[in-house]
Short mmCIF file of C-alpha atoms and ligand atoms in Angstrom, two decimals:
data_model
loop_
_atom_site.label_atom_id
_atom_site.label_comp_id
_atom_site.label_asym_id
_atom_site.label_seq_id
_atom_site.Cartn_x
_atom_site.Cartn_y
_atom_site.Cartn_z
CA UNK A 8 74.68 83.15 111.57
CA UNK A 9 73.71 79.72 111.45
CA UNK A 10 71.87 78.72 108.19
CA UNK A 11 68.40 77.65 107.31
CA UNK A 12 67.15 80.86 109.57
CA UNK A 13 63.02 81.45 108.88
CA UNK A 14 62.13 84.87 109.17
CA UNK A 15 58.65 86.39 108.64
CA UNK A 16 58.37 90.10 107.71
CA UNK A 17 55.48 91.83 108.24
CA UNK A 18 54.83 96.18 107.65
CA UNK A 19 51.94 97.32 106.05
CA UNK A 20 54.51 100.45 105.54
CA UNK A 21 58.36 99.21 105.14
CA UNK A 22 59.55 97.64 102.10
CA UNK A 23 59.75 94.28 101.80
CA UNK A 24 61.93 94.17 99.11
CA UNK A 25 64.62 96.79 100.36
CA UNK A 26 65.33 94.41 103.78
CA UNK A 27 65.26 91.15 101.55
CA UNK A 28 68.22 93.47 99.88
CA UNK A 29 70.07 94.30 103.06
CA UNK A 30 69.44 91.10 105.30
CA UNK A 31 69.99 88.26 102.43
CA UNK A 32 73.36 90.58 101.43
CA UNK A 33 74.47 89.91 105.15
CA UNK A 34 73.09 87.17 106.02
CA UNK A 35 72.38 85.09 101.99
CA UNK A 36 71.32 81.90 104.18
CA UNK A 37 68.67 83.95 105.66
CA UNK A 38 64.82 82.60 104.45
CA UNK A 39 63.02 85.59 104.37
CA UNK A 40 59.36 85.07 104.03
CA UNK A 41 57.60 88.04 103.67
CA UNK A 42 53.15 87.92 105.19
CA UNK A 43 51.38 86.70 104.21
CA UNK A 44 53.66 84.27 101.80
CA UNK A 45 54.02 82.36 105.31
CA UNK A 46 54.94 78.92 103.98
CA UNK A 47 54.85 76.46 106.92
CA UNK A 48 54.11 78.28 110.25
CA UNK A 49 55.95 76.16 112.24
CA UNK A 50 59.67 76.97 110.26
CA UNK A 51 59.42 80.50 111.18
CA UNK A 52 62.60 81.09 114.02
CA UNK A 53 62.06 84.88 113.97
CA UNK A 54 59.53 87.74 113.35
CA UNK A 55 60.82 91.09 111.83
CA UNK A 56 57.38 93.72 111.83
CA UNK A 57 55.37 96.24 112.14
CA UNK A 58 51.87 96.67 113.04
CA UNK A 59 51.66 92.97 112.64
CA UNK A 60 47.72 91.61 112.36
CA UNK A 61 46.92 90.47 115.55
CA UNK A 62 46.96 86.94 116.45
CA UNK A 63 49.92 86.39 113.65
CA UNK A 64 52.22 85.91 116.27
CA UNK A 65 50.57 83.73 117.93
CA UNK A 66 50.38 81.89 114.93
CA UNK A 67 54.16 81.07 114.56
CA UNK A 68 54.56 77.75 116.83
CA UNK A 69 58.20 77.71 117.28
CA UNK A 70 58.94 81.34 117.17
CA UNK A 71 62.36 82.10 118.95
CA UNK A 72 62.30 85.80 118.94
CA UNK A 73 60.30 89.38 117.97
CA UNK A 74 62.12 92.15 116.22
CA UNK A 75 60.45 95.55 115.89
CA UNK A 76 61.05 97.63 112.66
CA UNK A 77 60.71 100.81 115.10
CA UNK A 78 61.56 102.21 117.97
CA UNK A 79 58.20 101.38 119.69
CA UNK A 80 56.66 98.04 120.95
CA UNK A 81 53.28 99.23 121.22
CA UNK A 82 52.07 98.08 117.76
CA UNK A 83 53.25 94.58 118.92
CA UNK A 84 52.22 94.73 122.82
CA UNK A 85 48.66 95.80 121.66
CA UNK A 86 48.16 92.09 120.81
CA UNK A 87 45.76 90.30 122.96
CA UNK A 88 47.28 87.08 121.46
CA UNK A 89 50.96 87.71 121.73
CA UNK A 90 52.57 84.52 122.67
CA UNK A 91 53.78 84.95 126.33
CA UNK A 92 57.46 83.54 126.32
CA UNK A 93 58.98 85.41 123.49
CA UNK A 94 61.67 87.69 123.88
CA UNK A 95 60.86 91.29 121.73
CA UNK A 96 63.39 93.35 121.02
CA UNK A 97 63.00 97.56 119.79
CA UNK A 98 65.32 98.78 116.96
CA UNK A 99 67.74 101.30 118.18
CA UNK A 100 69.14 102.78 115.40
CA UNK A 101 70.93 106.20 115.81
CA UNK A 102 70.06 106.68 112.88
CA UNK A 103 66.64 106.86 113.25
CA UNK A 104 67.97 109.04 116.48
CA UNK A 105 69.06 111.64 113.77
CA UNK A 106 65.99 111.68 111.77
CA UNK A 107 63.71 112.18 114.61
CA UNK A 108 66.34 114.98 115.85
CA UNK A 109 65.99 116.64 112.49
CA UNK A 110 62.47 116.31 112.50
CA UNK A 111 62.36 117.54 116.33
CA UNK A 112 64.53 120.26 115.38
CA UNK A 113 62.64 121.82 112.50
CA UNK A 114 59.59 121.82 114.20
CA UNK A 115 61.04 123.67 116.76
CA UNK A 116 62.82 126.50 115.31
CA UNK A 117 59.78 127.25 112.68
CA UNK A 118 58.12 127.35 116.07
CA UNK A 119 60.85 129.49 117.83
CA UNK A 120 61.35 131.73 114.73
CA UNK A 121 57.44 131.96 114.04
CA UNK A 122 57.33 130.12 110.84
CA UNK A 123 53.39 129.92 110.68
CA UNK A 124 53.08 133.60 111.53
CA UNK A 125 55.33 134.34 108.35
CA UNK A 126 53.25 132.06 106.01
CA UNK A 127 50.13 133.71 106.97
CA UNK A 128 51.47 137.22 106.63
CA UNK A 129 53.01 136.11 103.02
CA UNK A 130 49.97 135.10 102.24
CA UNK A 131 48.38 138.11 102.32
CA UNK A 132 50.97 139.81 101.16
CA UNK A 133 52.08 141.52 104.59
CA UNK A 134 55.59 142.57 104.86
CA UNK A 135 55.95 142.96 108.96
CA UNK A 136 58.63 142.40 111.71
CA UNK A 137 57.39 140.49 114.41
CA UNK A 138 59.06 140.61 117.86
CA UNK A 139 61.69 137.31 118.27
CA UNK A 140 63.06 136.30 121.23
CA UNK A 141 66.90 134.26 120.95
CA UNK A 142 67.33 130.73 121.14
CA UNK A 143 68.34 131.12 124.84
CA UNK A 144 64.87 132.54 126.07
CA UNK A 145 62.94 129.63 124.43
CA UNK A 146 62.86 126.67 127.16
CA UNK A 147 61.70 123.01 125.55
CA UNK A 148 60.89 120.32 127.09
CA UNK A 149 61.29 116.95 126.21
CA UNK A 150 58.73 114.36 127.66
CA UNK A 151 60.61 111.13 126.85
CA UNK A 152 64.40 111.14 127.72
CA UNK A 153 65.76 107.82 126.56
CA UNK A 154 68.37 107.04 123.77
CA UNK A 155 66.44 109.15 121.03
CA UNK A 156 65.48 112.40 123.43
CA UNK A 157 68.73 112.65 124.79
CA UNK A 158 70.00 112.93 121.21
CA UNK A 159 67.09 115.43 120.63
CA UNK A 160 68.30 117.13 123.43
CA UNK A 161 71.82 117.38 122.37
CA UNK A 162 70.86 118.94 119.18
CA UNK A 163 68.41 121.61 120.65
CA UNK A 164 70.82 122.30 123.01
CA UNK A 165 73.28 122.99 120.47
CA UNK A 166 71.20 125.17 118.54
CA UNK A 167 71.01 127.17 121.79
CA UNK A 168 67.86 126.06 123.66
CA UNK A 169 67.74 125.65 127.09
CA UNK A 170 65.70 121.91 127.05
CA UNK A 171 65.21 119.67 130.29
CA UNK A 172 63.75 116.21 130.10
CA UNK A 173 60.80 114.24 131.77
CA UNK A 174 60.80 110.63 132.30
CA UNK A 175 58.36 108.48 134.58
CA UNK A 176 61.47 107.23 136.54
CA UNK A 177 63.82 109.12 137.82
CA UNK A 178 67.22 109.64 135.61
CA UNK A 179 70.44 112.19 135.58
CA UNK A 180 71.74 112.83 132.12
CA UNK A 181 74.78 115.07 132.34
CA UNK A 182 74.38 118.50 130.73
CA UNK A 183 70.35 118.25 131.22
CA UNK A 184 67.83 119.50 133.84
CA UNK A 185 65.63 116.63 134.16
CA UNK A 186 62.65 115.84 135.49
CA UNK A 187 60.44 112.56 136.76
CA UNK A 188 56.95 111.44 138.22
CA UNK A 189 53.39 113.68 138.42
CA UNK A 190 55.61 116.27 140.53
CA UNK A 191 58.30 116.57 138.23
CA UNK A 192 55.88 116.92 134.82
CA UNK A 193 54.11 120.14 136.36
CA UNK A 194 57.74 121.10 137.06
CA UNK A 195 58.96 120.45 133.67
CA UNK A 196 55.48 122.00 131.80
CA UNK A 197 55.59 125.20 133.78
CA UNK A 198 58.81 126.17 132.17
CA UNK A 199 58.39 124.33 128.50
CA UNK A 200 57.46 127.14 125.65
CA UNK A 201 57.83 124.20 123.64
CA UNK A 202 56.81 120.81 124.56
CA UNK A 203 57.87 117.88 122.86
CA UNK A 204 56.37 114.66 123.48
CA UNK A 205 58.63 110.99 122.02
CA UNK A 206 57.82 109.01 124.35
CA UNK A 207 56.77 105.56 124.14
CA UNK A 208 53.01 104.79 124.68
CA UNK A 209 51.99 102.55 127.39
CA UNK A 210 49.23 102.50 129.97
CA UNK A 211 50.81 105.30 131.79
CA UNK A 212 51.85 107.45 128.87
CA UNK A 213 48.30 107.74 127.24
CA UNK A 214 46.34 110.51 126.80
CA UNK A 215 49.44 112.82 128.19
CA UNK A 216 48.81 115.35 125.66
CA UNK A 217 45.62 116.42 127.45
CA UNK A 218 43.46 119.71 128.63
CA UNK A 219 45.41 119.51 131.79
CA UNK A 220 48.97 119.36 130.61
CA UNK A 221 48.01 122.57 128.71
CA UNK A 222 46.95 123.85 131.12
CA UNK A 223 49.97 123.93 132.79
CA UNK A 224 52.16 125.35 130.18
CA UNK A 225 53.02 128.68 129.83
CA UNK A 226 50.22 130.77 128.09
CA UNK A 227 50.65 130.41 123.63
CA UNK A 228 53.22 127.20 123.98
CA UNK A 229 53.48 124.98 121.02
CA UNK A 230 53.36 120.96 121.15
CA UNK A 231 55.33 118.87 118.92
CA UNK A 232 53.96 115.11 118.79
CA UNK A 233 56.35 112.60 117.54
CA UNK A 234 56.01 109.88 120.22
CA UNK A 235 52.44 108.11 119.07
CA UNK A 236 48.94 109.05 118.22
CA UNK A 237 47.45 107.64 121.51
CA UNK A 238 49.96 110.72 123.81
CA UNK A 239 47.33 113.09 122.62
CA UNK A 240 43.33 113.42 123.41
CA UNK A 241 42.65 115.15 120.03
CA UNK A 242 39.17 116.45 121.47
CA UNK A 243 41.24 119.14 123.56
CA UNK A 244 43.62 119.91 121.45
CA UNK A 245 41.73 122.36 118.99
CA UNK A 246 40.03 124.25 122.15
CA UNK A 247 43.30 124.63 123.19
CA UNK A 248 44.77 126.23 120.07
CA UNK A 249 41.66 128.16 119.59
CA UNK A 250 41.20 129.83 122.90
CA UNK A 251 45.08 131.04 122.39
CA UNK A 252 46.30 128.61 125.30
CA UNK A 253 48.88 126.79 122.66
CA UNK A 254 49.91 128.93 119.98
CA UNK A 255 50.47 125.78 117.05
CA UNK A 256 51.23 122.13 117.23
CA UNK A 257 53.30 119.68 115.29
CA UNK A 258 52.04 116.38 114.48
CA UNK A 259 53.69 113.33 113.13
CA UNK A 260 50.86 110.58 114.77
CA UNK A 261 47.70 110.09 115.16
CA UNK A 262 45.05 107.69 116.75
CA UNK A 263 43.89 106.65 113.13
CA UNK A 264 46.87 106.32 110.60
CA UNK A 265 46.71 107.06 107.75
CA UNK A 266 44.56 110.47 109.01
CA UNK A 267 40.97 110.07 107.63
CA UNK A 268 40.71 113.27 104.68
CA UNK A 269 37.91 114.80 106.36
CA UNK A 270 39.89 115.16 109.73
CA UNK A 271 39.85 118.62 111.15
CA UNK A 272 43.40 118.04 111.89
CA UNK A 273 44.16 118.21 108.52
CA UNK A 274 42.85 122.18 107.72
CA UNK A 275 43.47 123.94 110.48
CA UNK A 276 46.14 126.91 110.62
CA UNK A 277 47.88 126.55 113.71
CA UNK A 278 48.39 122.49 113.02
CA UNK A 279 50.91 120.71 111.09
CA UNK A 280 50.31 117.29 110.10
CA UNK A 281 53.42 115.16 108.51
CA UNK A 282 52.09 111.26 108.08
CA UNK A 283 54.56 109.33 110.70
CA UNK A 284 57.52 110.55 108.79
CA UNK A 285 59.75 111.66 111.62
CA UNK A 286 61.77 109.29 111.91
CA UNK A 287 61.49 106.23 109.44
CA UNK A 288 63.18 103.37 109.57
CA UNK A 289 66.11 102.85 107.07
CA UNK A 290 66.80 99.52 106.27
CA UNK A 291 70.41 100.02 105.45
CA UNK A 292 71.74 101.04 108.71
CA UNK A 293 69.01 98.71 110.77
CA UNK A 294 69.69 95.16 108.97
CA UNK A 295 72.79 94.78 110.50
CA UNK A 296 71.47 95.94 113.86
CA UNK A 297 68.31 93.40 113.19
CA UNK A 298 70.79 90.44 112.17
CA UNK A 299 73.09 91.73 115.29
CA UNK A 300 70.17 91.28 118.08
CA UNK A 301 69.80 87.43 116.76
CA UNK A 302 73.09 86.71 116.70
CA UNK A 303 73.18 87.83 120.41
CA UNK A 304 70.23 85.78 120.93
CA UNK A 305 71.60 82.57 119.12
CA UNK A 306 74.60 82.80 121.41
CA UNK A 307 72.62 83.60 124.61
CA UNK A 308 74.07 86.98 124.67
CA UNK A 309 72.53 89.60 127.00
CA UNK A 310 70.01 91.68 124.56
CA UNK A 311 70.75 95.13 125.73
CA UNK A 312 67.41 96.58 123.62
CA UNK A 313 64.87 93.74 125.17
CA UNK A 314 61.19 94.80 125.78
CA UNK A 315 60.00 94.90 129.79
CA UNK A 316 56.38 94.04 128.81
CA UNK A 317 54.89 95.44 132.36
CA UNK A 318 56.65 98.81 131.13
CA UNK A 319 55.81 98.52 128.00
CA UNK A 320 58.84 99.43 126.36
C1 GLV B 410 58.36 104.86 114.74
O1 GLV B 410 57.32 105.34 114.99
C2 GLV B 410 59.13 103.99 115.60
O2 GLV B 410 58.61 103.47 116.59
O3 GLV B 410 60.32 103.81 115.30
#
């Protein structure tokens, strides 16, 4: 690492403090400025952030190179003002692979083994079997089959569910049934009891989670959301859940975070709402990952977790 490195942290959510910890104990020549303690804009070299204000970017006139403190580039692509030449990178952390599996996983089986059913009859004090179908008989589907929903998929299959994957472009994973294109999503939603959306939102991707997709799912499926508030038209989705056509749904996103109080969301039965928690990013195992990407960068290594801004991820 070559000293007298500027970076700029910005996350109205991640602690500032905790990556000062991890990235000055790997890297002590590192300056870490954290927004909006800027200093002099024009010693910044590299951006670490999250839902940065737009135009910040921008702001930075020698800026080498964008890190992401997710997964997704969205909260950084949404920027009318994001300086054109600059490389952006996405975290890829498996570890934040495992917490979204975990996540994914939960929501699933208190799906599969009719979790919200049992809460309602405890509540009322009603002590009743209900019919429950094995692991086997319970297809998911996984809309979004890159490095985190193929580790998704690993786990659910392991737990004994039969799970095929959609993606927009064609792709074989080994092991999976997958699916790709308009064709291949009515393919893959006819047979998903569960649907489970991580994928990353772009133009294409938004508003997935839609009348028609339920529509096209077997009758009482559930939906697990942990790809990003945008996937999912919220107007349809209590009609849906009301009329019987989805039986519950998981949410971890939403259009508006933090999810206004007064949010129907928030109060009805067959919804769970979690506030982006699925899988957060830990600065422990991503620092080294973070300082990893520069140093590949510094030495004009090929950046194997570079953004395609047309694809948006
Ligand atoms: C979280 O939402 C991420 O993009 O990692």
């Amino acid at each position: 690492m070559t000293a007298a490195m500027a970076m700029l942290f910005h996350s109205p959510v991640d602690s500032a403090a905790a990556w000062r910890g991890e990235l000055t104990r790997l890297a002590p020549d590192l300056d870490f400025r954290v927004w909006p303690a800027v200093g002099d804009p024009a010693e910044i070299d590299y951006a670490l952030v999250w839902r940065p204000e737009p135009g910040l970017l921008a702001s930075l006139p020698n800026l080498k190179l964008i890190l992401s403190l997710g997964a997704g580039v969205d909260h950084i692509l949404g920027d009318p003002s994001l300086p054109a030449g600059v490389p952006i990178v996405r975290l890829v952390d498996s570890d934040l692979s495992d917490a979204m599996s975990e996540y994914v996983a939960l929501q699933v089986l208190r799906f599969h083994r009719r979790d919200l059913d049992y809460q309602a009859q405890q509540r009322a004090a009603i002590w009743r079997e209900l019919p429950q179908k094995g692991a086997g008989e319970r297809p998911v589907g996984l809309l979004g089959f890159g490095e985190i929903g193929r580790h998704v998929a690993r786990r659910l299959k392991a737990l004994g569910f039969p799970v095929s994957g959609w993606t927009r472009r064609e792709r074989k994973v080994d092991g999976f049934v997958t699916y790709a294109g308009a064709a291949g999503l009515e393919q893959l939603l006819a047979r998903s009891e569960i649907l489970v959306c991580i994928l990353p939102l772009t133009p294409a991707t938004e508003g997935i989670l839609c009348a028609r997709t339920f529509a096209a799912l077997p009758e009482g499926a559930c939906l697990v959301n942990a790809g990003r508030g945008g996937h999912l038209i919220e107007e349809d989705l209590i009609p849906a859940l009301d009329s019987g056509r989805l039986s519950a749904a998981a949410l971890d996103v939403f259009r508006d975070e933090p999810l206004p109080p007064a949010h129907p969301f928030w109060r009805h039965p067959r919804i769970l709402v979690t506030p982006h928690i699925a899988g957060v990013t830990n600065p422990r195992t991503a620092a080294p990952i973070v300082l990893d990407a520069i140093r590949r960068f510094q030495n004009r290594l090929p950046l194997p977790t570079a953004v395609d801004r047309e694809r948006g991820y």
